[in-house]
Short mmCIF file of C-alpha atoms in Angstrom, two decimals:
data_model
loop_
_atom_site.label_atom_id
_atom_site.label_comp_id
_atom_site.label_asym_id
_atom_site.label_seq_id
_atom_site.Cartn_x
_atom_site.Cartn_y
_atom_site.Cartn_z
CA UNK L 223 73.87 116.45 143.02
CA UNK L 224 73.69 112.99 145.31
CA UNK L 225 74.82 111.23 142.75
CA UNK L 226 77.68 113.18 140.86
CA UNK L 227 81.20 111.84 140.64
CA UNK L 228 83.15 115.03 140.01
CA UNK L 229 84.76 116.96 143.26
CA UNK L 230 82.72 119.58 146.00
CA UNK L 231 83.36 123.05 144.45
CA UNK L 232 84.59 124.98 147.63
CA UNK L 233 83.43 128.16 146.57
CA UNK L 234 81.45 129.95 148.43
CA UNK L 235 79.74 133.77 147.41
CA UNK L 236 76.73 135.42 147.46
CA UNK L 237 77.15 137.27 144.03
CA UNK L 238 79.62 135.67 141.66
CA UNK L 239 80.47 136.18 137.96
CA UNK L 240 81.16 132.74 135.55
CA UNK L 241 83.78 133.11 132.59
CA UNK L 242 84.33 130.03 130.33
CA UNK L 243 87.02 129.37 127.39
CA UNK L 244 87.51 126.65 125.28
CA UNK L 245 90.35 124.57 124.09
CA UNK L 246 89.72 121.73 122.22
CA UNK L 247 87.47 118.94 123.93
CA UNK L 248 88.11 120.53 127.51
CA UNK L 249 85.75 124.08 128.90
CA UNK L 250 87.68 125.93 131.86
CA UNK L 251 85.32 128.04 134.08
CA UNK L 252 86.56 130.83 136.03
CA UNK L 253 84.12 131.51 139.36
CA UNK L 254 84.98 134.94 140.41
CA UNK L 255 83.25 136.55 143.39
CA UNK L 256 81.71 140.84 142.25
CA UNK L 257 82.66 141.61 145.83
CA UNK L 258 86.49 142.96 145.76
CA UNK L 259 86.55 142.34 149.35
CA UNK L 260 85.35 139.02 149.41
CA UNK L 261 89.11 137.86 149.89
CA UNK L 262 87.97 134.53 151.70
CA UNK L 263 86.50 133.77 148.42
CA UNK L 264 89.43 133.71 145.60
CA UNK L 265 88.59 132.78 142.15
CA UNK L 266 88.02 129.18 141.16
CA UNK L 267 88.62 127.25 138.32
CA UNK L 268 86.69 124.27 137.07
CA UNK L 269 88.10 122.75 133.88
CA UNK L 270 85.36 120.10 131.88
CA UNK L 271 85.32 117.04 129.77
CA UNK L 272 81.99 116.46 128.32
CA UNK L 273 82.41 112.77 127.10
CA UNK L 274 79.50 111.47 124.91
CA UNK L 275 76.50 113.43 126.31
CA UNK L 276 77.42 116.12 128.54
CA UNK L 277 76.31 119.58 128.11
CA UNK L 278 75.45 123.21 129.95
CA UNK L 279 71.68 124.30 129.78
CA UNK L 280 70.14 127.35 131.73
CA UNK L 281 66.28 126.21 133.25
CA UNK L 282 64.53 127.45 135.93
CA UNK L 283 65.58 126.22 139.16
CA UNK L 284 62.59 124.90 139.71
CA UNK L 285 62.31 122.74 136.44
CA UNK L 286 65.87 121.25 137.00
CA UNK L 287 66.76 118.56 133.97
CA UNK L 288 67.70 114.91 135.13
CA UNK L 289 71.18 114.17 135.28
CA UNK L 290 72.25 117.70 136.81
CA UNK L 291 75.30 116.62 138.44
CA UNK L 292 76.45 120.31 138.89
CA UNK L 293 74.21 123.55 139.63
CA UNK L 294 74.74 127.37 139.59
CA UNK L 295 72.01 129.11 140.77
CA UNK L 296 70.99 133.48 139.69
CA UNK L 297 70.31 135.59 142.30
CA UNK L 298 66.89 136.71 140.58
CA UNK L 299 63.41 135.34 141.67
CA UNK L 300 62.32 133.18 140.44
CA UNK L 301 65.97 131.60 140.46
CA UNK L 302 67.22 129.92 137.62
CA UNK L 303 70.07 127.14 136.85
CA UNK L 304 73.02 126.84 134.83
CA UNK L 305 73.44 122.52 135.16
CA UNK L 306 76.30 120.49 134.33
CA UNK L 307 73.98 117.85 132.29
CA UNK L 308 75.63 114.67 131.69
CA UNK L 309 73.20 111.40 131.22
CA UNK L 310 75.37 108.93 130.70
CA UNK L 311 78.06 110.24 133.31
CA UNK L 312 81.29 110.19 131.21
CA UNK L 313 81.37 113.80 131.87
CA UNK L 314 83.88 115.21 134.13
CA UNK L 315 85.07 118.28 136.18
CA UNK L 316 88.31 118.91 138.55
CA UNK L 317 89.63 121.42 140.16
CA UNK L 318 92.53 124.01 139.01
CA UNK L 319 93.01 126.03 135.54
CA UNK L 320 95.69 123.19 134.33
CA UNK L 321 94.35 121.40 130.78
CA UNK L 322 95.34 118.07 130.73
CA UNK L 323 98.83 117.32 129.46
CA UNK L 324 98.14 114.87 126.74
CA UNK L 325 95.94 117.05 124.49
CA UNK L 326 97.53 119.07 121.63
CA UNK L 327 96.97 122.62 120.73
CA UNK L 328 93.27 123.47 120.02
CA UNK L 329 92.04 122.73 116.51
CA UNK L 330 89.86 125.93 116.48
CA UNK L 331 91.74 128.62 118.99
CA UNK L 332 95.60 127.41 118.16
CA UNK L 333 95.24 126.12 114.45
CA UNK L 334 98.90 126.87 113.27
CA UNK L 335 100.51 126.10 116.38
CA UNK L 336 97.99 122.24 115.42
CA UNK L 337 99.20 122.54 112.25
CA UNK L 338 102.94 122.72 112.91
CA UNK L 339 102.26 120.37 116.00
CA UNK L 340 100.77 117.34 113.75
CA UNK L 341 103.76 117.87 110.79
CA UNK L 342 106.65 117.93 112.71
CA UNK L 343 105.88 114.56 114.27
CA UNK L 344 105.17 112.81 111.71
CA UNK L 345 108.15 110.40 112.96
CA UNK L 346 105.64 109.47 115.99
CA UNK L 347 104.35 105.57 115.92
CA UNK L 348 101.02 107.40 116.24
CA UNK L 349 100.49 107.95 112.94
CA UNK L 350 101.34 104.08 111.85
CA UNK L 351 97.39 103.56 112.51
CA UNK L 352 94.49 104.54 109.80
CA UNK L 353 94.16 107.94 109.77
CA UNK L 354 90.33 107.55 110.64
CA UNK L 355 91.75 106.53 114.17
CA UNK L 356 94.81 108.95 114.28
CA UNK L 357 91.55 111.71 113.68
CA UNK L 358 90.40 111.33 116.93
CA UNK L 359 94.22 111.57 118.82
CA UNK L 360 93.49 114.27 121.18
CA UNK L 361 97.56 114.64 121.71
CA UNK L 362 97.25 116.19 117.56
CA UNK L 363 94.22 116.19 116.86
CA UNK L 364 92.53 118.25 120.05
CA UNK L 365 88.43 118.49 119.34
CA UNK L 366 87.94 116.64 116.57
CA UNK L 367 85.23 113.82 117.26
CA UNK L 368 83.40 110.97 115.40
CA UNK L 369 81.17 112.92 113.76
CA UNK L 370 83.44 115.49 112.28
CA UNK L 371 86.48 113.25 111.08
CA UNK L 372 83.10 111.70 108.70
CA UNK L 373 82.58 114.71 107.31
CA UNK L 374 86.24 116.01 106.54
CA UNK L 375 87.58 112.41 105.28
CA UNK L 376 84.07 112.63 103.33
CA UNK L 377 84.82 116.18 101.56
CA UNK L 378 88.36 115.18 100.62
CA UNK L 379 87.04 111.80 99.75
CA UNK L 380 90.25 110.30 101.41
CA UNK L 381 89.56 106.80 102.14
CA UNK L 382 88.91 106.36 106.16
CA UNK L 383 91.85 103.43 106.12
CA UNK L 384 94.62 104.61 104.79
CA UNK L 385 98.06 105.05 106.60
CA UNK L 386 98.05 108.44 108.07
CA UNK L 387 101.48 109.55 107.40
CA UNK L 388 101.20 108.45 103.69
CA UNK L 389 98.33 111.17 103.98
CA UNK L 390 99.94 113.25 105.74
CA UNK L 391 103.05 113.53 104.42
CA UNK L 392 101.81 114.55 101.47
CA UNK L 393 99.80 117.75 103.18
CA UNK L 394 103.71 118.20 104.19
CA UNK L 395 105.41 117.92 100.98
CA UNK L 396 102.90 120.48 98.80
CA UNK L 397 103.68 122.92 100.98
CA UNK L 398 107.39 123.08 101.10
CA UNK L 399 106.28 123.03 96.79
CA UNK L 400 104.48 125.78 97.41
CA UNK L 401 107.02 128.31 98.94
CA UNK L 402 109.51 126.60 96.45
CA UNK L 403 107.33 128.09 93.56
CA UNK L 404 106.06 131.42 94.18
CA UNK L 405 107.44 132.60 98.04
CA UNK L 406 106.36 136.04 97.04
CA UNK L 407 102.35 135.37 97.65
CA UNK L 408 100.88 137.27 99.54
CA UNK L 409 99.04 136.35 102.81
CA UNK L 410 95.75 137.34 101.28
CA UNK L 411 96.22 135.07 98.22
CA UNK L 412 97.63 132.40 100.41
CA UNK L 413 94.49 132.50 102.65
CA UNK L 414 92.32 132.46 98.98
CA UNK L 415 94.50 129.61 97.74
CA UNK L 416 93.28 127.65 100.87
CA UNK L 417 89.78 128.70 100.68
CA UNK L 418 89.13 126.87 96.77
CA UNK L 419 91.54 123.84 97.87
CA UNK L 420 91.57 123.07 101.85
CA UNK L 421 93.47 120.59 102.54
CA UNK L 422 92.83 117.61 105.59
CA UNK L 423 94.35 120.38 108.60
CA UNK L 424 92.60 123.16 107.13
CA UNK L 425 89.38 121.65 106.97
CA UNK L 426 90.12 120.32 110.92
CA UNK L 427 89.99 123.91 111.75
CA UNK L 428 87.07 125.40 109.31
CA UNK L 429 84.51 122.37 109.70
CA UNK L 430 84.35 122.49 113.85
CA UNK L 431 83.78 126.24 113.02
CA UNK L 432 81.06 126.23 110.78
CA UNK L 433 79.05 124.27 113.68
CA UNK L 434 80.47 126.70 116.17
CA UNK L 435 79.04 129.89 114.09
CA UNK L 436 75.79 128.12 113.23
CA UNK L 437 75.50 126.17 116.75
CA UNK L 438 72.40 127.96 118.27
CA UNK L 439 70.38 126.07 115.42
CA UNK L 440 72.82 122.77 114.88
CA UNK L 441 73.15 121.65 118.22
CA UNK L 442 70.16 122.28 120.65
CA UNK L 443 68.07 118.65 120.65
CA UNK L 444 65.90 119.98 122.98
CA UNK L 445 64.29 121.44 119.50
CA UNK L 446 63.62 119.21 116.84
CA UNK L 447 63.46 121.90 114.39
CA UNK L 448 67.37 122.58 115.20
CA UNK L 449 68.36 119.10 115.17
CA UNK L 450 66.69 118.74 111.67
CA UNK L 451 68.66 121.51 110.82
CA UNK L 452 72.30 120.18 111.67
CA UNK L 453 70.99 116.69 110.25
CA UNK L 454 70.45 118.41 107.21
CA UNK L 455 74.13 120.14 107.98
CA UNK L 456 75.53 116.86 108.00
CA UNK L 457 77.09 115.11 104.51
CA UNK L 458 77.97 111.40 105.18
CA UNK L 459 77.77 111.32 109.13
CA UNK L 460 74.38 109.10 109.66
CA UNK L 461 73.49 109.79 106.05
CA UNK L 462 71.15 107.18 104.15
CA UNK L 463 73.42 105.56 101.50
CA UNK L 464 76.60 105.88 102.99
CA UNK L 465 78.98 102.88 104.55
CA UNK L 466 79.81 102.15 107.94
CA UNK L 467 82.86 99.84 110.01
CA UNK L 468 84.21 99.44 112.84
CA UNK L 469 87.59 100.96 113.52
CA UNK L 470 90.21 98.88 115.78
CA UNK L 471 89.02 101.16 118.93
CA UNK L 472 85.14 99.79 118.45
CA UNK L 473 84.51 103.07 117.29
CA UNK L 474 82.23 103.88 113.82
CA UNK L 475 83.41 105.38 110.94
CA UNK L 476 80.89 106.90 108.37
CA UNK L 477 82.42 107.13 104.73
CA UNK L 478 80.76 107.26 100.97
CA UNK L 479 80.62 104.05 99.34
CA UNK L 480 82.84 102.90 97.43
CA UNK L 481 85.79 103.98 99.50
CA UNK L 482 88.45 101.72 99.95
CA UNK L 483 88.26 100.00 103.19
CA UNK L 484 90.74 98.46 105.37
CA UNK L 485 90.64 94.54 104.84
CA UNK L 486 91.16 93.96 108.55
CA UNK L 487 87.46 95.55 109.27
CA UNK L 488 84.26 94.52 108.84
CA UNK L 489 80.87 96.38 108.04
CA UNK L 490 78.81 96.74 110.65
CA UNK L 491 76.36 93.65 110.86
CA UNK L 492 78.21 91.36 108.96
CA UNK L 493 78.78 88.13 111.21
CA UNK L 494 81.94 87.12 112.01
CA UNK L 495 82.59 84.20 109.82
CA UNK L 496 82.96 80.94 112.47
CA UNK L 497 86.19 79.38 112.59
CA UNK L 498 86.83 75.28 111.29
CA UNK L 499 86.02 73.35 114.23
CA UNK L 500 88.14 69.86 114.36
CA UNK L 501 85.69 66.87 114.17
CA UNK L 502 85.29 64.33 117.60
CA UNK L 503 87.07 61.30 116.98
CA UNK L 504 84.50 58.66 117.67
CA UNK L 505 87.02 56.14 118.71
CA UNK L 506 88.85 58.16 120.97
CA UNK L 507 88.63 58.01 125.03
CA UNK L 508 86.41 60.53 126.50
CA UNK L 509 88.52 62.91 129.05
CA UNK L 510 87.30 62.70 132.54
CA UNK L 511 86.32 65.39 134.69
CA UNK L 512 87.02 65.43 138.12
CA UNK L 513 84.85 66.86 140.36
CA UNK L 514 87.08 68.97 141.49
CA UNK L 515 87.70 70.45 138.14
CA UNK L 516 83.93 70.79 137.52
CA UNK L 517 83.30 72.95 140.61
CA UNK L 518 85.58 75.35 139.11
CA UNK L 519 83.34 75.81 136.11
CA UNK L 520 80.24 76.17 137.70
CA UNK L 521 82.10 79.02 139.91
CA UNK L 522 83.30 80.65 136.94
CA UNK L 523 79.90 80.66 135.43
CA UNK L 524 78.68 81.96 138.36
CA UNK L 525 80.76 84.84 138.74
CA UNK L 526 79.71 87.88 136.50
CA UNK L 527 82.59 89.17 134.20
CA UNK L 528 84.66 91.57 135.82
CA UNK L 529 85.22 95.49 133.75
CA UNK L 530 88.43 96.12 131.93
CA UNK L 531 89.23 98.65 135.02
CA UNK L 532 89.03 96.25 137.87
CA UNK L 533 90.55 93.30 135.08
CA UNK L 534 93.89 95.60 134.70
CA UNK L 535 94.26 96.38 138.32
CA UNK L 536 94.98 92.81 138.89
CA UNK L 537 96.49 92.35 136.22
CA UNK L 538 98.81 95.03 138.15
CA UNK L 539 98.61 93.78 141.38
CA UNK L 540 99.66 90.11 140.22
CA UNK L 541 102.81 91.45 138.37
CA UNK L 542 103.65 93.24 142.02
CA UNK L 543 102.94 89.43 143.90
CA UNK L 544 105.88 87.14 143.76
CA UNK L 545 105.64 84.44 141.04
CA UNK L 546 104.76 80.99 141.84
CA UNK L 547 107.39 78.45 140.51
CA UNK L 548 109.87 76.02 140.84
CA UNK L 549 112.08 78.69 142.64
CA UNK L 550 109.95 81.14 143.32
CA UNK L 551 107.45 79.46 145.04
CA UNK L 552 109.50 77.60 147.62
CA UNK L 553 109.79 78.84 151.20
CA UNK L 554 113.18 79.78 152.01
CA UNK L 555 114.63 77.79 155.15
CA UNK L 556 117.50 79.42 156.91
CA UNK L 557 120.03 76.81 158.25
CA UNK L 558 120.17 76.28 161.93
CA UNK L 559 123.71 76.30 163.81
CA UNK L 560 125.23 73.24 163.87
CA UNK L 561 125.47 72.17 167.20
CA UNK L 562 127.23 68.56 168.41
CA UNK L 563 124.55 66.20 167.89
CA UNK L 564 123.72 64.14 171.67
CA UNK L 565 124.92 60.12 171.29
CA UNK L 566 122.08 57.96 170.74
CA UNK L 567 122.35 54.67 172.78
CA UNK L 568 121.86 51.81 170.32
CA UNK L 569 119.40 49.36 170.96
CA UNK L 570 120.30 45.96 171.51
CA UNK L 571 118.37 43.41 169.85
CA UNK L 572 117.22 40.25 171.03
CA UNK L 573 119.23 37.70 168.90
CA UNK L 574 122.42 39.80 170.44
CA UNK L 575 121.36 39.00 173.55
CA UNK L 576 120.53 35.71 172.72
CA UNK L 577 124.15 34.85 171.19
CA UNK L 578 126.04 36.77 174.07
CA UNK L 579 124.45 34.72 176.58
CA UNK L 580 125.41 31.49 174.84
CA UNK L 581 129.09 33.12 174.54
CA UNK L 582 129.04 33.84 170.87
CA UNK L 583 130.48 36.73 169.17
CA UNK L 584 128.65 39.30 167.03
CA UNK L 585 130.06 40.39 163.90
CA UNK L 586 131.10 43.77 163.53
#
C-alpha cells in the first residue's frame, strides 16, 4: 500500500505458491514461483513481526480491509486477497529467511532446546528483574506475550513480582531431585508426571498451544461469537475481580488478588502521591528574570516534545560533538614564527623638547 513502511517485495510471477512457519513472535514466508522455469523469479523470503495488532486475513480483493499494508492477490475471478493487516503499524516485514538474532528458541516448535536455553543462564543479569518482566524477554522467553504470562503466573499462582531466578532456580533444582530419585522413569511416566504438576516452562509451552489448537474460535474478532469464546478461555487476563499494575516497562500485569505485589509499583489508577513542596519565604528577595531568560521559556513551551527516537539520536550526536569547557571549548592558536620585530621610533614629547631647547638634560 501508499502508506506501508516495510520494503518493495521484488518478486515478480504470474502463478506462485506461499509457505509460512513460525518461530516464536516472528512468521517467515517463502514465495515460490509453480513455474520450474521461471529462473528470473527465485524464491523469496519475507520474515514478520506482528507487534500489537497485526494479522493475515483472506477477503475478496474487492472488499480490501483498512490498514492492508501488504497484498497477495489469487489468480481466480473474482480475485481475492491475502493482506498484511496491521492498524496501528508496529507490524513489520524484511527481506531474507534470517530470524532476528536476539530471540531465543521458540516456546512452542523448540521447547527443550527453551527449556535448557532459560536454565543454563540463569547467571544472566536478565533475570535480576520480576519475573513478570523477564516473561516477556524474547532472547528466553520467544512468544510469550502480555496476555499469556497472566494466565501461567495465574495457574501457578506465583506472585507477578518476585525475583525470577529465585523462581527459577527452583524449576532447576527439582529436577536435578528428580533424576537423583528415581532415574529409571520412563519417558511416558515422565511426560504423565508433567501433565498433573507443570511447572512455569512447561506451562510456557502447553498454554500458547491450547490457543494454537483452539485458534479458529479464540482468536478471530471479526466474530464476536469467537471472541466471547477465548474471553471465556481466558482465567485472570481482563477478568472482573482480578488486580492490575504497572510493570517497570509501562506494561500491565493481570494477577489474582491477593498476590504479593512489588512495593515499587502501583495499581493502576492510584495517583501518584505529590511530593512536600518547600514553603515561599515571604521575606525573601524575589529572583529576577531577565528577558533574555524568559524568551527561552516561552520557546520551550512552544516547541512540542520531541519522541524518545529523535531524543536519543541527539543524545548520540552530542556525545560525538566536542565538549564545551574550559579546555575544550577554546580555539586552538598555533604560534606564528618569530621574526625580528621592526624598531619603533619613540616619540618625543613636548616637555623634552621644551628642556633640550633651554639646554637641560633629561633623565634617563
Amino acid at each position: 500500500s501508499a502508506v506501508g513502511r516495510g520494503p518493495e517485495v521484488p518478486f515478480r510471477s504470474e502463478a506462485y505458491r506461499i509457505s509460512a512457519i513460525a518461530r516464536g513472535k516472528e512468521l517467515r514466508l517463502t514465495l515460490s514461483a509453480l513455474d520450474p522455469a521461471a529462473a528470473a523469479s527465485p524464491p523469496q523470503d519475507l520474515v514478520f513481526r506482528f507487534g500489537m495488532s497485526g494479522s493475515f486475513r483472506l477477503c475478496p480483493a474487492a472488499e480490501l480491509p483498512r490498514h492492508a499494508h501488504l497484498r497477495f492477490l489469487t489468480r481466480e475471478s473474482p480475485p481475492r486477497a491475502l493482506c498484511f493487516v496491521d492498524p496501528r503499524r508496529f507490524g513489520s516485514w524484511r527481506l531474507g529467511d534470517a530470524w532476528q538474532p536476539e530471540r531465543g528458541p521458540c516456546v512452542v516448535s523448540e521447547y527443550q532446546a527453551f527449556r535448557g536455553n532459560v536454565l543454563e543462564n540463569l547467571d544472566d543479569r536478565a533475570f535480576d528483574k520480576p519475573i513478570c518482566e523477564v516473561l516477556l524477554n524474547q532472547k528466553y522467553f520467544n512468544g510469550i506475550g502480555n496476555y499469556l504470562r497472566a494466565e501461567i503466573l495465574y495457574r501457578l499462582k506465583i506472585p507477578p513480582f518476585e525475583k525470577a531466578r529465585t523462581v527459577l532456580e527452583a524449576l532447576k533444582d527439582q529436577e536435578q531431585e528428580r533424576r537423583k530419585k528415581d532415574p529409571s522413569l520412563t519417558l511416558s511416566k515422565k511426560v504423565k508426571l508433567r501433565q498433573e504438576n507443570p511447572d512455569l516452562l512447561e506451562l510456557c509451552h502447553t498454554v500458547p498451544m491450547e490457543v494454537i489448537t483452539a485458534e479458529k474460535q479464540l482468536l478471530d474478532p471479526e466474530h464476536s461469537d469467537n471472541y466471547a469464546a477465548f474471553k471465556n478461555w481466558l482465567q485472570c487476563y481482563l477478568v472482573p475481580g482480578m488486580s492490575s499494575l504497572r510493570d517497570r516497562s509501562g506494561r500491565t500485569i493481570w494477577f489474582q488478588l491477593g498476590t504479593p505485589s512489588h512495593a515499587g509499583q502501583r495499581p493502576r489508577g492510584t495517583p501518584r502521591k505529590k511530593s512536600p513542596q518547600l514553603k515561599a519565604d515571604p521575606e525573601a528577595p524575589t529572583p529576577q528574570v531577565t528577558p533574555r531568560a524568559s524568551q527561552r521559556r516561552r520557546r520551550a513551551a512552544a516547541r512540542p516534545p520531541k519522541p524518545e527516537e529523535e531524543e536519543e539520536e541527539e543524545k548520540e550526536e552530542e556525545a560525538d560533538r566536542p565538549r564545551k569547557g574550559r579546555a575544550g571549548g577554546r580555539r586552538r592558536v598555533t604560534a606564528a614564527p618569530a621574526s625580528p620585530q621592526p624598531e619603533v621610533p619613540l616619540r618625543r614629547s613636548r616637555r623634552t623638547s621644551a628642556r633640550r631647547d633651554k639646554g637641560e638634560t633629561g633623565s634617563p
